[in-house]
Short mmCIF file of C-alpha atoms in Angstrom, two decimals:
data_model
loop_
_atom_site.label_atom_id
_atom_site.label_comp_id
_atom_site.label_asym_id
_atom_site.label_seq_id
_atom_site.Cartn_x
_atom_site.Cartn_y
_atom_site.Cartn_z
CA MET U 1 85.70 140.71 133.53
CA SER U 2 87.67 140.02 130.31
CA PHE U 3 86.93 136.93 128.24
CA GLN U 4 90.31 135.35 129.02
CA LYS U 5 89.82 135.87 132.77
CA LYS U 6 86.30 134.46 132.55
CA VAL U 7 87.59 131.36 130.77
CA LYS U 8 90.39 130.93 133.31
CA LYS U 9 87.94 131.19 136.19
CA GLU U 10 85.40 128.74 134.72
CA ALA U 11 88.13 126.31 133.63
CA SER U 12 88.81 125.37 137.22
CA ALA U 13 85.84 122.95 137.30
CA PRO U 14 87.04 119.36 136.78
CA ILE U 15 85.81 117.34 133.79
CA GLU U 16 84.36 113.92 134.51
CA LYS U 17 86.41 111.11 133.00
CA GLY U 18 83.66 108.53 132.64
CA ALA U 19 81.47 110.45 130.18
CA GLY U 20 81.49 110.33 126.37
CA TYR U 21 82.70 112.89 123.84
CA SER U 22 79.36 114.73 123.85
CA ALA U 23 79.45 115.26 127.61
CA LEU U 24 83.11 116.25 127.45
CA VAL U 25 82.53 118.89 124.77
CA GLN U 26 79.45 120.28 126.53
CA GLU U 27 81.47 120.67 129.72
CA LEU U 28 84.28 122.40 127.85
CA LEU U 29 81.85 124.73 126.09
CA LYS U 30 80.42 125.93 129.43
CA ARG U 31 83.48 128.15 129.62
CA PHE U 32 82.34 130.19 126.60
CA PRO U 33 79.60 132.78 125.97
CA GLU U 34 76.11 131.29 125.75
CA ARG U 35 75.31 132.29 122.16
CA SER U 36 78.63 131.01 120.79
CA ARG U 37 78.16 127.78 122.73
CA GLU U 38 74.62 127.28 121.38
CA ILE U 39 75.72 127.90 117.80
CA VAL U 40 78.46 125.28 118.04
CA LEU U 41 76.11 122.75 119.65
CA ILE U 42 73.55 123.25 116.88
CA ARG U 43 76.13 123.22 114.10
CA PHE U 44 77.54 119.85 115.20
CA GLY U 45 74.31 118.33 116.57
CA ILE U 46 75.44 117.95 120.19
CA GLY U 47 73.48 117.79 123.44
CA GLY U 48 70.12 116.95 121.89
CA GLU U 49 70.37 119.74 119.34
CA LYS U 50 69.48 118.94 115.73
CA LYS U 51 72.41 119.48 113.39
CA LYS U 52 71.83 122.49 111.13
CA THR U 53 73.57 124.25 108.25
CA LEU U 54 75.25 127.64 108.53
CA GLU U 55 72.33 129.11 106.57
CA GLN U 56 69.73 127.68 108.96
CA ILE U 57 71.62 128.86 112.03
CA GLY U 58 72.02 132.34 110.54
CA LYS U 59 68.27 132.68 110.04
CA GLU U 60 67.62 131.47 113.59
CA TYR U 61 69.97 134.08 115.09
CA SER U 62 69.30 136.81 112.50
CA ILE U 63 72.92 136.93 111.39
CA THR U 64 74.66 136.14 108.12
CA ARG U 65 75.96 132.74 107.13
CA GLU U 66 79.49 134.16 107.17
CA ARG U 67 79.01 135.55 110.68
CA VAL U 68 77.96 132.09 111.90
CA ARG U 69 81.15 130.65 110.44
CA GLN U 70 83.22 133.36 112.15
CA VAL U 71 81.59 132.66 115.53
CA ILE U 72 82.33 128.94 115.22
CA ASP U 73 85.93 129.50 114.07
CA ALA U 74 86.59 131.94 116.92
CA LEU U 75 85.23 129.55 119.55
CA LEU U 76 87.20 126.58 118.19
CA LYS U 77 90.36 128.69 118.17
CA ASN U 78 89.88 129.66 121.81
CA LEU U 79 88.91 126.09 122.67
CA ARG U 80 92.26 124.94 121.26
CA GLN U 81 94.02 127.16 123.81
CA THR U 82 91.85 125.94 126.66
CA ILE U 83 91.81 122.24 125.83
CA THR U 84 95.57 121.99 126.29
CA GLN U 85 94.83 121.54 129.98
CA GLU U 86 92.77 118.41 129.23
CA THR U 87 95.13 116.41 127.01
CA GLU U 88 95.41 113.72 129.70
CA HIS U 89 91.67 113.06 129.63
CA PRO U 90 91.15 109.38 128.60
CA LEU U 91 88.90 110.26 125.65
CA ILE U 92 91.39 112.77 124.29
CA LYS U 93 94.29 110.40 124.81
CA LYS U 94 92.34 107.81 122.83
CA ILE U 95 92.29 110.11 119.80
CA TYR U 96 96.07 110.47 119.90
CA GLU U 97 96.49 106.73 120.41
CA VAL U 98 94.51 105.94 117.26
CA LEU U 99 96.46 108.49 115.23
CA GLU U 100 99.79 107.15 116.45
CA LYS U 101 98.72 103.57 115.75
CA GLU U 102 97.83 104.59 112.19
CA HIS U 103 101.22 106.29 111.68
CA GLY U 104 99.95 109.84 111.99
CA ILE U 105 97.15 109.96 109.41
CA VAL U 106 93.53 108.72 109.41
CA PRO U 107 90.61 109.66 107.11
CA THR U 108 88.15 111.63 109.25
CA GLU U 109 85.28 109.20 108.59
CA ASN U 110 87.45 106.25 109.61
CA LEU U 111 88.36 107.97 112.88
CA LEU U 112 84.72 108.81 113.59
CA ASP U 113 83.72 105.20 112.87
CA THR U 114 86.44 103.92 115.19
CA LEU U 115 85.65 106.16 118.16
CA ALA U 116 81.98 107.16 117.75
CA LYS U 117 80.39 104.88 115.15
CA ASP U 118 76.77 104.57 116.30
CA SER U 119 76.02 108.01 117.75
CA ALA U 120 75.44 111.20 115.76
CA GLN U 121 76.00 113.27 118.92
CA GLU U 122 79.30 111.55 119.70
CA ARG U 123 80.45 112.01 116.10
CA GLY U 124 79.57 115.70 116.20
CA ALA U 125 81.38 116.20 119.51
CA LEU U 126 84.42 114.33 118.20
CA GLN U 127 84.52 116.63 115.17
CA VAL U 128 84.63 119.63 117.50
CA LEU U 129 87.58 118.12 119.35
CA LEU U 130 89.45 117.23 116.15
CA GLN U 131 89.30 120.87 115.09
CA SER U 132 90.42 122.07 118.51
CA LEU U 133 93.08 119.67 119.77
CA PRO U 134 96.69 120.79 119.93
CA SER U 135 99.11 118.71 117.85
CA VAL U 136 96.25 117.67 115.54
CA LYS U 137 95.27 119.08 112.16
CA VAL U 138 92.37 118.35 109.82
CA ILE U 139 93.35 118.46 106.14
CA LYS U 140 90.53 119.28 103.74
CA GLU U 141 89.25 116.95 101.04
CA THR U 142 90.66 117.32 97.51
CA LYS U 143 90.21 115.45 94.24
CA GLU U 144 93.08 113.15 95.25
CA TYR U 145 92.39 112.36 98.91
CA ARG U 146 89.68 112.32 101.55
CA GLU U 147 89.42 114.75 104.45
CA SER U 148 91.85 113.37 107.02
CA VAL U 149 93.22 113.98 110.50
CA ILE U 150 96.98 114.14 110.97
CA LEU U 151 99.40 114.67 113.83
CA SER U 152 101.26 117.98 113.69
CA ASP U 153 104.62 116.26 113.08
CA PHE U 154 103.27 114.15 110.21
CA SER U 155 105.38 114.54 107.05
CA MET U 156 103.07 115.54 104.22
CA SER U 157 105.98 115.53 101.74
CA GLN U 158 106.91 111.92 102.61
CA TRP U 159 103.27 110.88 102.38
CA LYS U 160 102.76 112.48 98.95
CA LYS U 161 105.99 110.93 97.70
CA ILE U 162 104.84 107.44 98.68
CA ILE U 163 101.36 107.93 97.19
CA SER U 164 102.94 109.15 93.94
CA LEU U 165 105.25 106.13 93.72
CA VAL U 166 102.38 103.70 94.30
CA GLU U 167 100.25 105.40 91.63
CA LYS U 168 103.15 105.18 89.19
CA LEU U 169 103.70 101.51 89.99
CA PHE U 170 100.05 100.64 89.36
CA SER U 171 99.97 102.62 86.12
CA GLU U 172 103.04 100.78 84.82
CA LYS U 173 102.25 97.25 86.06
CA ASN U 174 98.45 97.33 85.70
CA GLU U 175 98.16 94.67 88.40
CA ILE U 176 96.68 94.59 91.91
CA HIS U 177 98.99 93.95 94.90
CA SER U 178 98.78 93.17 98.60
CA LEU U 179 100.44 95.59 101.03
CA ALA U 180 103.30 93.13 101.57
CA GLU U 181 103.90 92.91 97.82
CA LEU U 182 103.81 96.69 97.46
CA GLU U 183 106.27 97.15 100.32
CA LYS U 184 108.73 94.75 98.69
CA VAL U 185 108.47 96.44 95.29
CA LEU U 186 108.98 99.90 96.80
CA ALA U 187 111.67 98.88 99.30
CA ALA U 188 114.59 99.95 97.09
CA GLU U 189 113.23 103.44 96.39
CA LEU U 190 112.05 103.97 99.96
CA SER U 191 114.89 102.41 101.92
CA LYS U 192 115.17 105.50 104.16
CA GLU U 193 111.44 105.83 104.84
CA ASN U 194 111.14 102.94 107.34
CA LEU U 195 108.20 101.63 105.35
CA THR U 196 106.19 98.62 106.59
CA PRO U 197 103.01 97.08 105.12
CA GLU U 198 101.03 98.52 108.05
CA LYS U 199 102.40 102.01 107.53
CA LEU U 200 101.78 101.77 103.80
CA GLY U 201 98.16 100.79 104.48
CA SER U 202 97.67 103.86 106.69
CA TYR U 203 99.21 106.11 104.04
CA LEU U 204 96.99 104.73 101.28
CA ALA U 205 93.73 104.95 103.27
CA PRO U 206 92.95 108.62 102.46
CA SER U 207 93.54 108.22 98.71
CA PHE U 208 90.65 108.48 96.26
CA LEU U 209 92.85 107.22 93.40
CA ILE U 210 94.13 104.08 95.14
CA GLU U 211 91.75 101.72 96.91
CA ARG U 212 91.59 98.27 98.47
CA ASN U 213 89.17 95.63 97.20
CA VAL U 214 87.17 93.25 99.40
CA PHE U 215 90.01 90.70 99.31
CA GLY U 216 92.59 93.17 100.66
CA ARG U 217 94.36 93.83 97.34
CA TYR U 218 95.19 97.36 96.22
CA GLY U 219 94.97 99.03 92.83
CA LEU U 220 93.68 102.11 91.03
CA SER U 221 90.13 102.85 92.15
CA HIS U 222 88.66 102.72 88.62
CA TRP U 223 89.93 99.19 87.94
CA SER U 224 87.35 96.40 87.74
CA ALA U 225 89.57 94.36 90.09
CA ILE U 226 88.92 97.03 92.75
CA ARG U 227 85.34 98.03 91.93
CA PRO U 228 83.88 95.22 89.80
CA ARG U 229 80.78 96.20 87.86
CA GLY U 230 78.50 93.47 86.60
CA THR U 231 78.25 89.73 87.22
CA ARG U 232 81.16 88.80 84.94
CA GLU U 233 83.61 91.20 86.61
CA ARG U 234 82.57 90.06 90.08
CA ALA U 235 82.96 86.40 89.09
CA TYR U 236 86.34 87.10 87.49
CA LEU U 237 87.60 88.77 90.68
CA VAL U 238 86.42 85.84 92.83
CA LEU U 239 88.11 83.23 90.61
CA LYS U 240 91.31 85.27 90.14
CA THR U 241 91.64 85.83 93.89
CA LEU U 242 90.95 82.24 94.97
CA GLY U 243 93.01 80.82 92.10
CA ARG U 244 91.02 77.65 91.46
CA PRO U 245 87.96 76.46 89.47
CA LEU U 246 84.59 76.94 91.17
CA HIS U 247 81.01 75.86 90.54
CA PHE U 248 78.76 78.73 89.43
CA ARG U 249 76.65 78.32 92.59
CA GLU U 250 79.77 78.73 94.73
CA ILE U 251 80.78 81.80 92.72
CA ALA U 252 77.35 83.36 93.34
CA ARG U 253 77.61 82.62 97.07
CA LEU U 254 81.08 84.17 97.33
CA ILE U 255 80.00 87.30 95.44
CA ASP U 256 77.33 87.92 98.08
CA GLU U 257 79.46 86.75 101.03
CA HIS U 258 82.13 89.33 100.21
CA GLY U 259 79.68 92.14 99.56
CA LEU U 260 80.51 92.51 95.88
CA TYR U 261 76.85 92.97 94.96
CA ARG U 262 74.54 95.70 96.20
CA THR U 263 73.49 95.56 99.84
CA GLY U 264 70.21 93.72 100.23
CA LYS U 265 70.44 92.18 96.77
CA LYS U 266 71.18 88.52 96.06
CA THR U 267 73.19 87.11 93.17
CA HIS U 268 71.26 84.46 91.25
CA PRO U 269 73.41 81.38 90.45
CA GLN U 270 71.72 80.89 87.07
CA THR U 271 72.62 84.46 86.11
CA VAL U 272 76.27 83.68 86.86
CA HIS U 273 76.10 80.54 84.70
CA ASN U 274 74.40 82.39 81.82
CA GLU U 275 76.95 85.22 81.88
CA LEU U 276 80.11 83.12 82.17
CA ILE U 277 79.19 80.66 79.42
CA LYS U 278 79.21 83.59 76.96
CA ASP U 279 82.56 85.09 78.04
CA LYS U 280 85.79 83.74 76.55
CA ARG U 281 87.70 84.57 79.73
CA PHE U 282 85.88 81.72 81.46
CA VAL U 283 86.08 78.03 80.62
CA LEU U 284 83.49 75.42 81.63
CA VAL U 285 85.75 72.65 82.92
CA GLY U 286 83.15 70.37 84.47
CA ARG U 287 79.46 70.24 85.23
CA GLY U 288 78.77 73.84 86.18
CA THR U 289 82.41 74.42 87.18
CA TYR U 290 84.32 77.34 85.69
CA ALA U 291 88.01 78.22 85.46
CA LEU U 292 89.87 81.13 83.88
CA ALA U 293 91.32 80.80 80.39
CA LEU U 294 94.50 82.55 81.57
CA TRP U 295 95.24 79.48 83.71
CA GLY U 296 95.74 77.45 80.54
CA TYR U 297 92.23 76.07 80.27
CA LYS U 298 90.66 75.94 76.79
CA ARG U 299 87.05 76.00 75.77
CA GLY U 300 85.56 73.01 73.98
CA THR U 301 84.26 69.47 74.44
CA VAL U 302 86.33 66.60 75.85
CA ARG U 303 86.76 65.37 72.29
CA GLU U 304 88.14 68.76 71.20
CA VAL U 305 90.47 68.86 74.20
CA LEU U 306 91.82 65.40 73.38
CA SER U 307 92.32 66.41 69.76
CA ASP U 308 94.28 69.54 70.76
CA ILE U 309 96.48 67.51 73.12
CA LEU U 310 97.33 64.93 70.44
CA LYS U 311 97.97 67.66 67.85
CA SER U 312 100.32 69.55 70.15
CA GLY U 313 102.23 66.36 70.97
CA ASP U 314 102.42 65.39 67.29
CA LYS U 315 102.74 61.69 68.24
CA PRO U 316 100.61 58.87 69.68
CA MET U 317 100.04 58.97 73.44
CA THR U 318 99.10 56.38 76.04
CA LYS U 319 95.74 56.36 77.77
CA GLU U 320 97.42 57.35 81.06
CA GLU U 321 99.20 60.31 79.44
CA LEU U 322 95.99 61.53 77.84
CA LEU U 323 94.00 61.14 81.05
CA GLU U 324 96.60 63.16 82.99
CA ALA U 325 96.66 65.88 80.34
CA VAL U 326 92.86 66.17 80.20
CA MET U 327 92.48 66.26 83.99
CA LYS U 328 94.74 69.31 84.11
CA VAL U 329 92.22 71.32 82.09
CA ARG U 330 88.90 69.59 82.77
CA GLN U 331 87.04 68.33 85.80
CA VAL U 332 85.34 65.29 84.24
CA LYS U 333 85.09 61.61 85.02
CA LYS U 334 87.88 59.40 83.68
CA SER U 335 85.22 57.20 82.10
CA THR U 336 84.07 60.16 80.00
CA VAL U 337 87.59 60.61 78.63
CA ILE U 338 87.95 56.89 77.86
CA ILE U 339 84.60 56.79 76.05
CA ASN U 340 85.70 59.73 73.86
CA LEU U 341 89.05 58.04 73.16
CA ASN U 342 87.45 54.79 72.07
CA THR U 343 84.76 56.56 70.02
CA PHE U 344 86.65 59.27 68.16
CA PHE U 345 90.32 58.32 68.11
CA THR U 346 92.48 55.55 66.63
CA LYS U 347 94.04 52.91 68.86
CA VAL U 348 97.50 52.03 67.46
CA GLY U 349 98.75 49.78 70.24
CA LYS U 350 97.91 48.58 73.70
CA ASN U 351 96.19 51.65 75.24
CA ILE U 352 97.99 53.96 72.76
CA TYR U 353 95.97 56.47 70.76
CA THR U 354 96.38 58.86 67.86
CA LEU U 355 94.15 61.20 65.84
CA GLY U 356 91.42 59.78 63.64
CA LYS U 357 88.40 57.54 64.11
CA ALA U 358 88.75 54.00 65.31
#
């Protein structure tokens, strides 16, 4: 009996719809020669088999590494022809549903995590299916993007065009953006591409050069705003994202809460305080509370802040005006400001002050 006839005869057995990917693949592989089936099961770690390399399998079967690869490729090619009959199987339909939801492209690891996260056998079986399904293609990893799964009608040229435009935008602007912000900026150049923030997110997912930080903002992967290294960079990202002054203990908590530090490690609040006090990008605006200098805050004592305010105004100011001005750049008690006014500055009228000692 020829191989094709054998496959056709054995393919008549129905496949159970309640089983997982491992059971599905094992049932499909029953239609193929025993040695080829065993090699595929071992290679992908399915059915209780321990996953092995091509080299290890070759030694086990006394064949070359290249011959093992050929056996696997041949089986997957024939499986692609056979599996066409099973495209309505719920598990197979689920693969297509995820790909369609993600606009035709998903990094392989993301797809495995979505459909078979906690089982090595299920992940191995799913990989077999991804390399065998009609209307699906696996694109290999490069320096620019991760290995990904695409639908056969996915436009690689459109995808590369969008990735290129986003890279150019980041290089020119040197600023992180949300997906909604990116979509608005690119809308004019991509008016015919039917681009949405969701579609843009799917297109950017495979990129090694463009990544999303823990707060959902995108930028070039080497930027500190995407991959912050060190306590100062992590604290800067937290403050910049939240946009308001924070106590150093709160900064430490948020660093850990958002997974900015290593897994299993804890950020020490005192370390945050010690690092920020030395960095001119941060301003101590209250007891243990830090803001960013780029927000208009200036380093110095309350006395120095008052002096700068009076110098910039170049005229006497009322107590109320000075209090309002100080409170914009410092989180201190009003009594502290008044004490400094009465101690270090000249009163020239009812609650009116100017530079100089009283």
